[in-house]
JSON list of C-alpha atoms in Angstrom, two decimals:
[
{"chain": "A", "resi": 25, "resn": "UNK", "atom": "CA", "xyz": [13.95, -4.72, -52.40]},
{"chain": "A", "resi": 26, "resn": "UNK", "atom": "CA", "xyz": [13.81, -1.96, -49.79]},
{"chain": "A", "resi": 27, "resn": "UNK", "atom": "CA", "xyz": [10.29, -2.98, -48.79]},
{"chain": "A", "resi": 28, "resn": "UNK", "atom": "CA", "xyz": [11.29, -6.64, -48.49]},
{"chain": "A", "resi": 29, "resn": "UNK", "atom": "CA", "xyz": [14.30, -5.67, -46.41]},
{"chain": "A", "resi": 30, "resn": "UNK", "atom": "CA", "xyz": [12.13, -3.54, -44.11]},
{"chain": "A", "resi": 31, "resn": "UNK", "atom": "CA", "xyz": [9.63, -6.36, -43.68]},
{"chain": "A", "resi": 32, "resn": "UNK", "atom": "CA", "xyz": [12.39, -8.84, -42.84]},
{"chain": "A", "resi": 33, "resn": "UNK", "atom": "CA", "xyz": [13.88, -6.42, -40.33]},
{"chain": "A", "resi": 34, "resn": "UNK", "atom": "CA", "xyz": [10.49, -5.90, -38.71]},
{"chain": "A", "resi": 35, "resn": "UNK", "atom": "CA", "xyz": [9.90, -9.65, -38.41]},
{"chain": "A", "resi": 36, "resn": "UNK", "atom": "CA", "xyz": [13.33, -10.14, -36.86]},
{"chain": "A", "resi": 37, "resn": "UNK", "atom": "CA", "xyz": [12.65, -7.41, -34.30]},
{"chain": "A", "resi": 38, "resn": "UNK", "atom": "CA", "xyz": [9.29, -8.94, -33.37]},
{"chain": "A", "resi": 39, "resn": "UNK", "atom": "CA", "xyz": [10.83, -12.40, -33.08]},
{"chain": "A", "resi": 40, "resn": "UNK", "atom": "CA", "xyz": [13.64, -11.03, -30.95]},
{"chain": "A", "resi": 41, "resn": "UNK", "atom": "CA", "xyz": [11.19, -9.29, -28.59]},
{"chain": "A", "resi": 42, "resn": "UNK", "atom": "CA", "xyz": [9.10, -12.46, -28.22]},
{"chain": "A", "resi": 43, "resn": "UNK", "atom": "CA", "xyz": [12.21, -14.52, -27.54]},
{"chain": "A", "resi": 44, "resn": "UNK", "atom": "CA", "xyz": [13.43, -12.05, -24.92]},
{"chain": "A", "resi": 45, "resn": "UNK", "atom": "CA", "xyz": [10.00, -11.98, -23.27]},
{"chain": "A", "resi": 46, "resn": "UNK", "atom": "CA", "xyz": [9.90, -15.76, -23.04]},
{"chain": "A", "resi": 47, "resn": "UNK", "atom": "CA", "xyz": [13.46, -15.84, -21.73]},
{"chain": "A", "resi": 48, "resn": "UNK", "atom": "CA", "xyz": [12.63, -13.31, -18.99]},
{"chain": "A", "resi": 49, "resn": "UNK", "atom": "CA", "xyz": [9.54, -15.27, -17.99]},
{"chain": "A", "resi": 50, "resn": "UNK", "atom": "CA", "xyz": [11.44, -18.57, -17.91]},
{"chain": "A", "resi": 51, "resn": "UNK", "atom": "CA", "xyz": [14.22, -16.95, -15.88]},
{"chain": "A", "resi": 52, "resn": "UNK", "atom": "CA", "xyz": [11.69, -15.57, -13.39]},
{"chain": "A", "resi": 53, "resn": "UNK", "atom": "CA", "xyz": [10.03, -18.96, -13.07]},
{"chain": "A", "resi": 54, "resn": "UNK", "atom": "CA", "xyz": [13.36, -20.69, -12.46]},
{"chain": "A", "resi": 55, "resn": "UNK", "atom": "CA", "xyz": [14.59, -18.07, -10.01]},
{"chain": "A", "resi": 56, "resn": "UNK", "atom": "CA", "xyz": [11.28, -17.80, -8.15]},
{"chain": "A", "resi": 57, "resn": "UNK", "atom": "CA", "xyz": [9.35, -21.11, -8.27]},
{"chain": "A", "resi": 58, "resn": "UNK", "atom": "CA", "xyz": [5.61, -20.56, -8.44]},
{"chain": "A", "resi": 59, "resn": "UNK", "atom": "CA", "xyz": [6.08, -17.01, -9.70]},
{"chain": "A", "resi": 60, "resn": "UNK", "atom": "CA", "xyz": [3.18, -17.23, -12.14]},
{"chain": "A", "resi": 61, "resn": "UNK", "atom": "CA", "xyz": [0.91, -18.70, -9.45]},
{"chain": "A", "resi": 62, "resn": "UNK", "atom": "CA", "xyz": [1.83, -15.86, -7.10]},
{"chain": "A", "resi": 63, "resn": "UNK", "atom": "CA", "xyz": [1.06, -13.32, -9.81]},
{"chain": "A", "resi": 64, "resn": "UNK", "atom": "CA", "xyz": [-2.36, -14.81, -10.39]},
{"chain": "A", "resi": 65, "resn": "UNK", "atom": "CA", "xyz": [-3.13, -14.85, -6.65]},
{"chain": "A", "resi": 66, "resn": "UNK", "atom": "CA", "xyz": [-1.95, -11.26, -6.33]},
{"chain": "A", "resi": 67, "resn": "UNK", "atom": "CA", "xyz": [-4.11, -10.24, -9.29]},
{"chain": "A", "resi": 68, "resn": "UNK", "atom": "CA", "xyz": [-7.18, -11.90, -7.77]},
{"chain": "A", "resi": 69, "resn": "UNK", "atom": "CA", "xyz": [-6.58, -10.00, -4.52]},
{"chain": "A", "resi": 70, "resn": "UNK", "atom": "CA", "xyz": [-6.35, -6.76, -6.48]},
{"chain": "A", "resi": 71, "resn": "UNK", "atom": "CA", "xyz": [-9.56, -7.63, -8.37]},
{"chain": "A", "resi": 72, "resn": "UNK", "atom": "CA", "xyz": [-11.35, -8.19, -5.07]},
{"chain": "A", "resi": 73, "resn": "UNK", "atom": "CA", "xyz": [-10.03, -4.85, -3.77]},
{"chain": "A", "resi": 74, "resn": "UNK", "atom": "CA", "xyz": [-11.33, -3.02, -6.82]},
{"chain": "A", "resi": 75, "resn": "UNK", "atom": "CA", "xyz": [-14.65, -4.85, -6.62]},
{"chain": "A", "resi": 76, "resn": "UNK", "atom": "CA", "xyz": [-15.13, -3.57, -3.06]},
{"chain": "A", "resi": 77, "resn": "UNK", "atom": "CA", "xyz": [-14.20, -0.08, -4.25]},
{"chain": "A", "resi": 78, "resn": "UNK", "atom": "CA", "xyz": [-16.85, -0.15, -6.97]},
{"chain": "A", "resi": 79, "resn": "UNK", "atom": "CA", "xyz": [-19.36, -1.54, -4.50]},
{"chain": "A", "resi": 80, "resn": "UNK", "atom": "CA", "xyz": [-18.76, 1.28, -2.01]},
{"chain": "A", "resi": 81, "resn": "UNK", "atom": "CA", "xyz": [-18.40, 4.20, -4.43]},
{"chain": "A", "resi": 82, "resn": "UNK", "atom": "CA", "xyz": [-21.54, 3.36, -6.40]},
{"chain": "A", "resi": 83, "resn": "UNK", "atom": "CA", "xyz": [-23.83, 3.55, -3.36]},
{"chain": "A", "resi": 84, "resn": "UNK", "atom": "CA", "xyz": [-23.78, 7.33, -3.15]},
{"chain": "A", "resi": 85, "resn": "UNK", "atom": "CA", "xyz": [-25.89, 7.85, -6.26]},
{"chain": "A", "resi": 86, "resn": "UNK", "atom": "CA", "xyz": [-28.88, 5.72, -5.19]},
{"chain": "A", "resi": 87, "resn": "UNK", "atom": "CA", "xyz": [-28.60, 7.04, -1.62]},
{"chain": "A", "resi": 88, "resn": "UNK", "atom": "CA", "xyz": [-28.34, 10.72, -2.60]},
{"chain": "A", "resi": 89, "resn": "UNK", "atom": "CA", "xyz": [-31.86, 11.63, -1.38]},
{"chain": "A", "resi": 90, "resn": "UNK", "atom": "CA", "xyz": [-31.24, 9.83, 1.89]},
{"chain": "A", "resi": 91, "resn": "UNK", "atom": "CA", "xyz": [-27.93, 11.66, 2.36]},
{"chain": "A", "resi": 92, "resn": "UNK", "atom": "CA", "xyz": [-29.70, 14.95, 1.67]},
{"chain": "A", "resi": 93, "resn": "UNK", "atom": "CA", "xyz": [-32.38, 14.03, 4.19]},
{"chain": "A", "resi": 94, "resn": "UNK", "atom": "CA", "xyz": [-29.89, 12.92, 6.87]},
{"chain": "A", "resi": 95, "resn": "UNK", "atom": "CA", "xyz": [-27.96, 16.18, 6.68]},
{"chain": "A", "resi": 96, "resn": "UNK", "atom": "CA", "xyz": [-31.04, 18.38, 6.21]},
{"chain": "A", "resi": 97, "resn": "UNK", "atom": "CA", "xyz": [-29.46, 20.15, 3.25]},
{"chain": "A", "resi": 98, "resn": "UNK", "atom": "CA", "xyz": [-30.83, 21.67, 0.07]},
{"chain": "A", "resi": 99, "resn": "UNK", "atom": "CA", "xyz": [-30.13, 20.23, -3.35]},
{"chain": "A", "resi": 100, "resn": "UNK", "atom": "CA", "xyz": [-27.37, 22.76, -3.99]},
{"chain": "A", "resi": 101, "resn": "UNK", "atom": "CA", "xyz": [-25.73, 22.05, -0.64]},
{"chain": "A", "resi": 102, "resn": "UNK", "atom": "CA", "xyz": [-25.91, 18.27, -1.05]},
{"chain": "A", "resi": 103, "resn": "UNK", "atom": "CA", "xyz": [-24.31, 18.53, -4.50]},
{"chain": "A", "resi": 104, "resn": "UNK", "atom": "CA", "xyz": [-21.16, 19.81, -2.79]},
{"chain": "A", "resi": 105, "resn": "UNK", "atom": "CA", "xyz": [-20.66, 16.34, -1.31]},
{"chain": "A", "resi": 106, "resn": "UNK", "atom": "CA", "xyz": [-19.91, 15.06, -4.81]},
{"chain": "A", "resi": 107, "resn": "UNK", "atom": "CA", "xyz": [-17.58, 18.00, -5.42]},
{"chain": "A", "resi": 108, "resn": "UNK", "atom": "CA", "xyz": [-15.69, 17.09, -2.24]},
{"chain": "A", "resi": 109, "resn": "UNK", "atom": "CA", "xyz": [-15.45, 13.50, -3.46]},
{"chain": "A", "resi": 110, "resn": "UNK", "atom": "CA", "xyz": [-14.00, 14.49, -6.83]},
{"chain": "A", "resi": 111, "resn": "UNK", "atom": "CA", "xyz": [-11.45, 16.81, -5.24]},
{"chain": "A", "resi": 112, "resn": "UNK", "atom": "CA", "xyz": [-10.51, 14.11, -2.74]},
{"chain": "A", "resi": 113, "resn": "UNK", "atom": "CA", "xyz": [-10.06, 11.58, -5.54]},
{"chain": "A", "resi": 114, "resn": "UNK", "atom": "CA", "xyz": [-7.55, 13.86, -7.29]},
{"chain": "A", "resi": 115, "resn": "UNK", "atom": "CA", "xyz": [-5.66, 14.50, -4.05]},
{"chain": "A", "resi": 116, "resn": "UNK", "atom": "CA", "xyz": [-5.65, 10.80, -3.18]},
{"chain": "A", "resi": 117, "resn": "UNK", "atom": "CA", "xyz": [-4.36, 9.81, -6.61]},
{"chain": "A", "resi": 118, "resn": "UNK", "atom": "CA", "xyz": [-1.45, 12.26, -6.34]},
{"chain": "A", "resi": 119, "resn": "UNK", "atom": "CA", "xyz": [-0.56, 11.26, -2.78]},
{"chain": "A", "resi": 120, "resn": "UNK", "atom": "CA", "xyz": [-0.98, 7.58, -3.56]},
{"chain": "A", "resi": 121, "resn": "UNK", "atom": "CA", "xyz": [1.56, 7.77, -6.36]},
{"chain": "A", "resi": 122, "resn": "UNK", "atom": "CA", "xyz": [4.11, 9.26, -3.96]},
{"chain": "A", "resi": 123, "resn": "UNK", "atom": "CA", "xyz": [3.46, 6.97, -0.98]},
{"chain": "A", "resi": 124, "resn": "UNK", "atom": "CA", "xyz": [3.35, 3.85, -3.18]},
{"chain": "A", "resi": 125, "resn": "UNK", "atom": "CA", "xyz": [7.08, 4.14, -3.88]},
{"chain": "A", "resi": 126, "resn": "UNK", "atom": "CA", "xyz": [8.01, 4.87, -0.25]},
{"chain": "A", "resi": 127, "resn": "UNK", "atom": "CA", "xyz": [6.39, 2.15, 1.88]},
{"chain": "A", "resi": 128, "resn": "UNK", "atom": "CA", "xyz": [5.35, -1.45, 1.37]},
{"chain": "A", "resi": 129, "resn": "UNK", "atom": "CA", "xyz": [2.76, -1.73, -1.39]},
{"chain": "A", "resi": 130, "resn": "UNK", "atom": "CA", "xyz": [0.80, -4.40, 0.47]},
{"chain": "A", "resi": 131, "resn": "UNK", "atom": "CA", "xyz": [0.76, -2.33, 3.67]},
{"chain": "A", "resi": 132, "resn": "UNK", "atom": "CA", "xyz": [-0.34, 0.77, 1.79]},
{"chain": "A", "resi": 133, "resn": "UNK", "atom": "CA", "xyz": [-3.19, -1.03, 0.03]},
{"chain": "A", "resi": 134, "resn": "UNK", "atom": "CA", "xyz": [-4.34, -2.75, 3.20]},
{"chain": "A", "resi": 135, "resn": "UNK", "atom": "CA", "xyz": [-4.42, 0.43, 5.31]},
{"chain": "A", "resi": 136, "resn": "UNK", "atom": "CA", "xyz": [-6.10, 2.44, 2.53]},
{"chain": "A", "resi": 137, "resn": "UNK", "atom": "CA", "xyz": [-8.80, -0.17, 1.98]},
{"chain": "A", "resi": 138, "resn": "UNK", "atom": "CA", "xyz": [-9.45, -0.44, 5.72]},
{"chain": "A", "resi": 139, "resn": "UNK", "atom": "CA", "xyz": [-9.74, 3.34, 6.09]},
{"chain": "A", "resi": 140, "resn": "UNK", "atom": "CA", "xyz": [-12.00, 3.53, 3.01]},
{"chain": "A", "resi": 141, "resn": "UNK", "atom": "CA", "xyz": [-14.28, 0.84, 4.45]},
{"chain": "A", "resi": 142, "resn": "UNK", "atom": "CA", "xyz": [-14.51, 2.41, 7.93]},
{"chain": "A", "resi": 143, "resn": "UNK", "atom": "CA", "xyz": [-15.27, 5.89, 6.57]},
{"chain": "A", "resi": 144, "resn": "UNK", "atom": "CA", "xyz": [-17.89, 4.47, 4.22]},
{"chain": "A", "resi": 145, "resn": "UNK", "atom": "CA", "xyz": [-19.64, 2.77, 7.15]},
{"chain": "A", "resi": 146, "resn": "UNK", "atom": "CA", "xyz": [-19.62, 6.05, 9.10]},
{"chain": "A", "resi": 147, "resn": "UNK", "atom": "CA", "xyz": [-21.25, 8.01, 6.27]},
{"chain": "A", "resi": 148, "resn": "UNK", "atom": "CA", "xyz": [-24.91, 7.39, 7.30]},
{"chain": "A", "resi": 149, "resn": "UNK", "atom": "CA", "xyz": [-24.18, 8.70, 10.80]},
{"chain": "A", "resi": 150, "resn": "UNK", "atom": "CA", "xyz": [-22.82, 12.07, 9.65]},
{"chain": "A", "resi": 151, "resn": "UNK", "atom": "CA", "xyz": [-25.77, 14.40, 10.26]},
{"chain": "A", "resi": 152, "resn": "UNK", "atom": "CA", "xyz": [-23.77, 17.62, 10.18]},
{"chain": "A", "resi": 153, "resn": "UNK", "atom": "CA", "xyz": [-23.18, 19.21, 6.79]},
{"chain": "A", "resi": 154, "resn": "UNK", "atom": "CA", "xyz": [-19.48, 19.92, 7.39]},
{"chain": "A", "resi": 155, "resn": "UNK", "atom": "CA", "xyz": [-18.89, 16.42, 8.76]},
{"chain": "A", "resi": 156, "resn": "UNK", "atom": "CA", "xyz": [-20.53, 14.78, 5.75]},
{"chain": "A", "resi": 157, "resn": "UNK", "atom": "CA", "xyz": [-18.44, 16.90, 3.37]},
{"chain": "A", "resi": 158, "resn": "UNK", "atom": "CA", "xyz": [-15.25, 16.00, 5.28]},
{"chain": "A", "resi": 159, "resn": "UNK", "atom": "CA", "xyz": [-16.04, 12.29, 5.28]},
{"chain": "A", "resi": 160, "resn": "UNK", "atom": "CA", "xyz": [-16.88, 12.40, 1.56]},
{"chain": "A", "resi": 161, "resn": "UNK", "atom": "CA", "xyz": [-13.51, 14.04, 0.93]},
{"chain": "A", "resi": 162, "resn": "UNK", "atom": "CA", "xyz": [-11.56, 11.52, 3.03]},
{"chain": "A", "resi": 163, "resn": "UNK", "atom": "CA", "xyz": [-13.34, 8.52, 1.49]},
{"chain": "A", "resi": 164, "resn": "UNK", "atom": "CA", "xyz": [-12.35, 9.77, -1.94]},
{"chain": "A", "resi": 165, "resn": "UNK", "atom": "CA", "xyz": [-8.76, 10.44, -0.82]},
{"chain": "A", "resi": 166, "resn": "UNK", "atom": "CA", "xyz": [-8.25, 6.86, 0.27]},
{"chain": "A", "resi": 167, "resn": "UNK", "atom": "CA", "xyz": [-10.16, 5.61, -2.76]},
{"chain": "A", "resi": 168, "resn": "UNK", "atom": "CA", "xyz": [-7.94, 7.60, -5.12]},
{"chain": "A", "resi": 169, "resn": "UNK", "atom": "CA", "xyz": [-4.86, 6.24, -3.42]},
{"chain": "A", "resi": 170, "resn": "UNK", "atom": "CA", "xyz": [-6.11, 2.68, -3.76]},
{"chain": "A", "resi": 171, "resn": "UNK", "atom": "CA", "xyz": [-6.97, 3.21, -7.42]},
{"chain": "A", "resi": 172, "resn": "UNK", "atom": "CA", "xyz": [-3.49, 4.52, -8.23]},
{"chain": "A", "resi": 173, "resn": "UNK", "atom": "CA", "xyz": [-1.72, 1.82, -6.24]},
{"chain": "A", "resi": 174, "resn": "UNK", "atom": "CA", "xyz": [-3.78, -1.05, -7.65]},
{"chain": "A", "resi": 175, "resn": "UNK", "atom": "CA", "xyz": [-3.21, -0.03, -11.28]},
{"chain": "A", "resi": 176, "resn": "UNK", "atom": "CA", "xyz": [0.51, 0.43, -10.65]},
{"chain": "A", "resi": 177, "resn": "UNK", "atom": "CA", "xyz": [0.70, -2.89, -8.81]},
{"chain": "A", "resi": 178, "resn": "UNK", "atom": "CA", "xyz": [-0.76, -4.78, -11.77]},
{"chain": "A", "resi": 179, "resn": "UNK", "atom": "CA", "xyz": [1.90, -3.32, -14.05]},
{"chain": "A", "resi": 180, "resn": "UNK", "atom": "CA", "xyz": [4.63, -4.07, -11.50]},
{"chain": "A", "resi": 181, "resn": "UNK", "atom": "CA", "xyz": [3.58, -7.65, -10.85]},
{"chain": "A", "resi": 182, "resn": "UNK", "atom": "CA", "xyz": [3.18, -8.59, -14.51]},
{"chain": "A", "resi": 183, "resn": "UNK", "atom": "CA", "xyz": [6.15, -6.49, -15.69]},
{"chain": "A", "resi": 184, "resn": "UNK", "atom": "CA", "xyz": [4.17, -4.74, -18.42]},
{"chain": "A", "resi": 185, "resn": "UNK", "atom": "CA", "xyz": [2.52, -7.92, -19.72]},
{"chain": "A", "resi": 186, "resn": "UNK", "atom": "CA", "xyz": [-0.65, -7.81, -17.61]},
{"chain": "A", "resi": 187, "resn": "UNK", "atom": "CA", "xyz": [-3.23, -6.84, -20.22]},
{"chain": "A", "resi": 188, "resn": "UNK", "atom": "CA", "xyz": [-5.69, -9.51, -19.09]},
{"chain": "A", "resi": 189, "resn": "UNK", "atom": "CA", "xyz": [-5.12, -8.67, -15.43]},
{"chain": "A", "resi": 190, "resn": "UNK", "atom": "CA", "xyz": [-5.77, -4.98, -16.13]},
{"chain": "A", "resi": 191, "resn": "UNK", "atom": "CA", "xyz": [-9.01, -5.78, -17.96]},
{"chain": "A", "resi": 192, "resn": "UNK", "atom": "CA", "xyz": [-10.11, -8.02, -15.10]},
{"chain": "A", "resi": 193, "resn": "UNK", "atom": "CA", "xyz": [-9.31, -5.23, -12.65]},
{"chain": "A", "resi": 194, "resn": "UNK", "atom": "CA", "xyz": [-11.65, -2.70, -14.24]},
{"chain": "A", "resi": 195, "resn": "UNK", "atom": "CA", "xyz": [-14.28, -5.36, -14.91]},
{"chain": "A", "resi": 196, "resn": "UNK", "atom": "CA", "xyz": [-14.31, -6.06, -11.16]},
{"chain": "A", "resi": 197, "resn": "UNK", "atom": "CA", "xyz": [-14.90, -2.37, -10.41]},
{"chain": "A", "resi": 198, "resn": "UNK", "atom": "CA", "xyz": [-17.75, -2.22, -12.92]},
{"chain": "A", "resi": 199, "resn": "UNK", "atom": "CA", "xyz": [-19.28, -5.39, -11.48]},
{"chain": "A", "resi": 200, "resn": "UNK", "atom": "CA", "xyz": [-19.27, -3.84, -8.02]},
{"chain": "A", "resi": 201, "resn": "UNK", "atom": "CA", "xyz": [-20.94, -0.74, -9.44]},
{"chain": "A", "resi": 202, "resn": "UNK", "atom": "CA", "xyz": [-23.73, -2.83, -10.97]},
{"chain": "A", "resi": 203, "resn": "UNK", "atom": "CA", "xyz": [-24.41, -4.78, -7.78]},
{"chain": "A", "resi": 204, "resn": "UNK", "atom": "CA", "xyz": [-24.23, -1.75, -5.43]},
{"chain": "A", "resi": 205, "resn": "UNK", "atom": "CA", "xyz": [-27.74, -0.33, -6.12]},
{"chain": "A", "resi": 206, "resn": "UNK", "atom": "CA", "xyz": [-29.30, -3.76, -5.56]},
{"chain": "A", "resi": 207, "resn": "UNK", "atom": "CA", "xyz": [-27.64, -4.01, -2.15]},
{"chain": "A", "resi": 208, "resn": "UNK", "atom": "CA", "xyz": [-28.42, -0.41, -1.18]},
{"chain": "A", "resi": 209, "resn": "UNK", "atom": "CA", "xyz": [-32.11, -0.38, -2.14]},
{"chain": "A", "resi": 210, "resn": "UNK", "atom": "CA", "xyz": [-33.50, -2.32, 0.89]},
{"chain": "A", "resi": 211, "resn": "UNK", "atom": "CA", "xyz": [-31.82, 0.12, 3.29]},
{"chain": "A", "resi": 212, "resn": "UNK", "atom": "CA", "xyz": [-33.17, 3.32, 1.75]},
{"chain": "A", "resi": 213, "resn": "UNK", "atom": "CA", "xyz": [-36.01, 5.28, 3.33]},
{"chain": "A", "resi": 214, "resn": "UNK", "atom": "CA", "xyz": [-39.50, 4.20, 2.12]},
{"chain": "A", "resi": 215, "resn": "UNK", "atom": "CA", "xyz": [-40.77, 6.01, -0.95]},
{"chain": "A", "resi": 216, "resn": "UNK", "atom": "CA", "xyz": [-44.14, 6.18, -2.70]},
{"chain": "A", "resi": 217, "resn": "UNK", "atom": "CA", "xyz": [-44.81, 7.67, -6.12]},
{"chain": "A", "resi": 218, "resn": "UNK", "atom": "CA", "xyz": [-48.44, 8.59, -5.45]},
{"chain": "A", "resi": 219, "resn": "UNK", "atom": "CA", "xyz": [-50.13, 10.63, -2.71]},
{"chain": "A", "resi": 220, "resn": "UNK", "atom": "CA", "xyz": [-53.91, 10.77, -2.30]},
{"chain": "A", "resi": 221, "resn": "UNK", "atom": "CA", "xyz": [-55.12, 14.15, -1.03]},
{"chain": "A", "resi": 222, "resn": "UNK", "atom": "CA", "xyz": [-58.74, 15.34, -1.11]},
{"chain": "A", "resi": 223, "resn": "UNK", "atom": "CA", "xyz": [-59.76, 12.32, -3.25]},
{"chain": "A", "resi": 224, "resn": "UNK", "atom": "CA", "xyz": [-57.12, 13.26, -5.82]},
{"chain": "A", "resi": 225, "resn": "UNK", "atom": "CA", "xyz": [-53.99, 11.26, -6.62]},
{"chain": "A", "resi": 226, "resn": "UNK", "atom": "CA", "xyz": [-50.81, 13.29, -7.09]},
{"chain": "A", "resi": 227, "resn": "UNK", "atom": "CA", "xyz": [-47.50, 11.99, -8.41]},
{"chain": "A", "resi": 228, "resn": "UNK", "atom": "CA", "xyz": [-45.43, 13.48, -5.58]},
{"chain": "A", "resi": 229, "resn": "UNK", "atom": "CA", "xyz": [-42.82, 11.15, -4.07]},
{"chain": "A", "resi": 230, "resn": "UNK", "atom": "CA", "xyz": [-42.21, 11.39, -0.36]},
{"chain": "A", "resi": 231, "resn": "UNK", "atom": "CA", "xyz": [-39.95, 9.93, 2.29]},
{"chain": "A", "resi": 232, "resn": "UNK", "atom": "CA", "xyz": [-41.39, 8.41, 5.46]},
{"chain": "A", "resi": 233, "resn": "UNK", "atom": "CA", "xyz": [-39.17, 8.27, 8.53]},
{"chain": "A", "resi": 234, "resn": "UNK", "atom": "CA", "xyz": [-39.88, 6.94, 12.03]},
{"chain": "A", "resi": 235, "resn": "UNK", "atom": "CA", "xyz": [-40.27, 9.62, 14.69]},
{"chain": "A", "resi": 236, "resn": "UNK", "atom": "CA", "xyz": [-41.39, 9.89, 18.31]},
{"chain": "A", "resi": 237, "resn": "UNK", "atom": "CA", "xyz": [-44.96, 10.78, 17.28]},
{"chain": "A", "resi": 238, "resn": "UNK", "atom": "CA", "xyz": [-45.30, 8.17, 14.57]},
{"chain": "A", "resi": 239, "resn": "UNK", "atom": "CA", "xyz": [-43.86, 8.85, 11.13]},
{"chain": "A", "resi": 240, "resn": "UNK", "atom": "CA", "xyz": [-42.44, 12.04, 9.73]},
{"chain": "A", "resi": 241, "resn": "UNK", "atom": "CA", "xyz": [-43.51, 12.43, 6.13]},
{"chain": "A", "resi": 242, "resn": "UNK", "atom": "CA", "xyz": [-41.24, 14.58, 4.00]},
{"chain": "A", "resi": 243, "resn": "UNK", "atom": "CA", "xyz": [-42.94, 15.70, 0.80]},
{"chain": "A", "resi": 244, "resn": "UNK", "atom": "CA", "xyz": [-40.59, 16.16, -2.13]},
{"chain": "A", "resi": 245, "resn": "UNK", "atom": "CA", "xyz": [-41.90, 19.12, -4.11]},
{"chain": "A", "resi": 246, "resn": "UNK", "atom": "CA", "xyz": [-40.13, 19.21, -7.49]},
{"chain": "A", "resi": 247, "resn": "UNK", "atom": "CA", "xyz": [-41.31, 22.80, -8.05]},
{"chain": "A", "resi": 248, "resn": "UNK", "atom": "CA", "xyz": [-39.43, 23.87, -4.96]},
{"chain": "A", "resi": 249, "resn": "UNK", "atom": "CA", "xyz": [-35.99, 22.42, -5.70]},
{"chain": "A", "resi": 250, "resn": "UNK", "atom": "CA", "xyz": [-34.26, 24.71, -3.22]},
{"chain": "A", "resi": 251, "resn": "UNK", "atom": "CA", "xyz": [-34.90, 22.14, -0.52]},
{"chain": "A", "resi": 252, "resn": "UNK", "atom": "CA", "xyz": [-37.65, 23.93, 1.41]},
{"chain": "A", "resi": 253, "resn": "UNK", "atom": "CA", "xyz": [-39.67, 20.73, 1.64]},
{"chain": "A", "resi": 254, "resn": "UNK", "atom": "CA", "xyz": [-42.98, 20.72, 3.47]},
{"chain": "A", "resi": 255, "resn": "UNK", "atom": "CA", "xyz": [-43.02, 18.41, 6.48]},
{"chain": "A", "resi": 256, "resn": "UNK", "atom": "CA", "xyz": [-46.01, 16.73, 8.06]},
{"chain": "A", "resi": 257, "resn": "UNK", "atom": "CA", "xyz": [-46.20, 14.49, 11.11]},
{"chain": "A", "resi": 258, "resn": "UNK", "atom": "CA", "xyz": [-48.85, 11.80, 11.24]}
]
């Protein structure tokens, strides 16, 4: 009897929660006509924002050798760019959670996305080591703020019932991450897996960059991972 009573009580609680949820949704729809349509449009805008985030953040991996070459840094020095990004992401997430509750959510997302996009476009022009590290940090700060705000906005818009919207949000980010290497590849410096020297073919990749005297060939010697690459001008 106790088990049957517990089961009945559980079913009544579930039914009551479903009824209240439907009542809240109907009340919202009556009070704000087109509320569901607005939620869907808002969710699609958030999906697009997260797609652009995944597209931008996933370009650093394929372009790592080019970033190292642009800044003239060793492997150990270039790895610090990723460290700066991770630290910036933590800082941005913390700051984003505070600012999100203070100013307009739409304004905050718009400004953060714009700053993230501008700094990402400036990345290839940062030839100084300190400047590249600073830009990497700032890109991650704005990215962390956007990530926090977008996830919170989905929960706010759907009032805790946005499971599908949340799944679509992270699917959009993953989709941007998959497409990013395909978009980045044509803009990377030329590479070749084989070098012919003294009638012998070696599997030594190199980067070929335009220079005043022709092309500057940067040999990538895996045995010398400290970054002291041999350079030849042809």
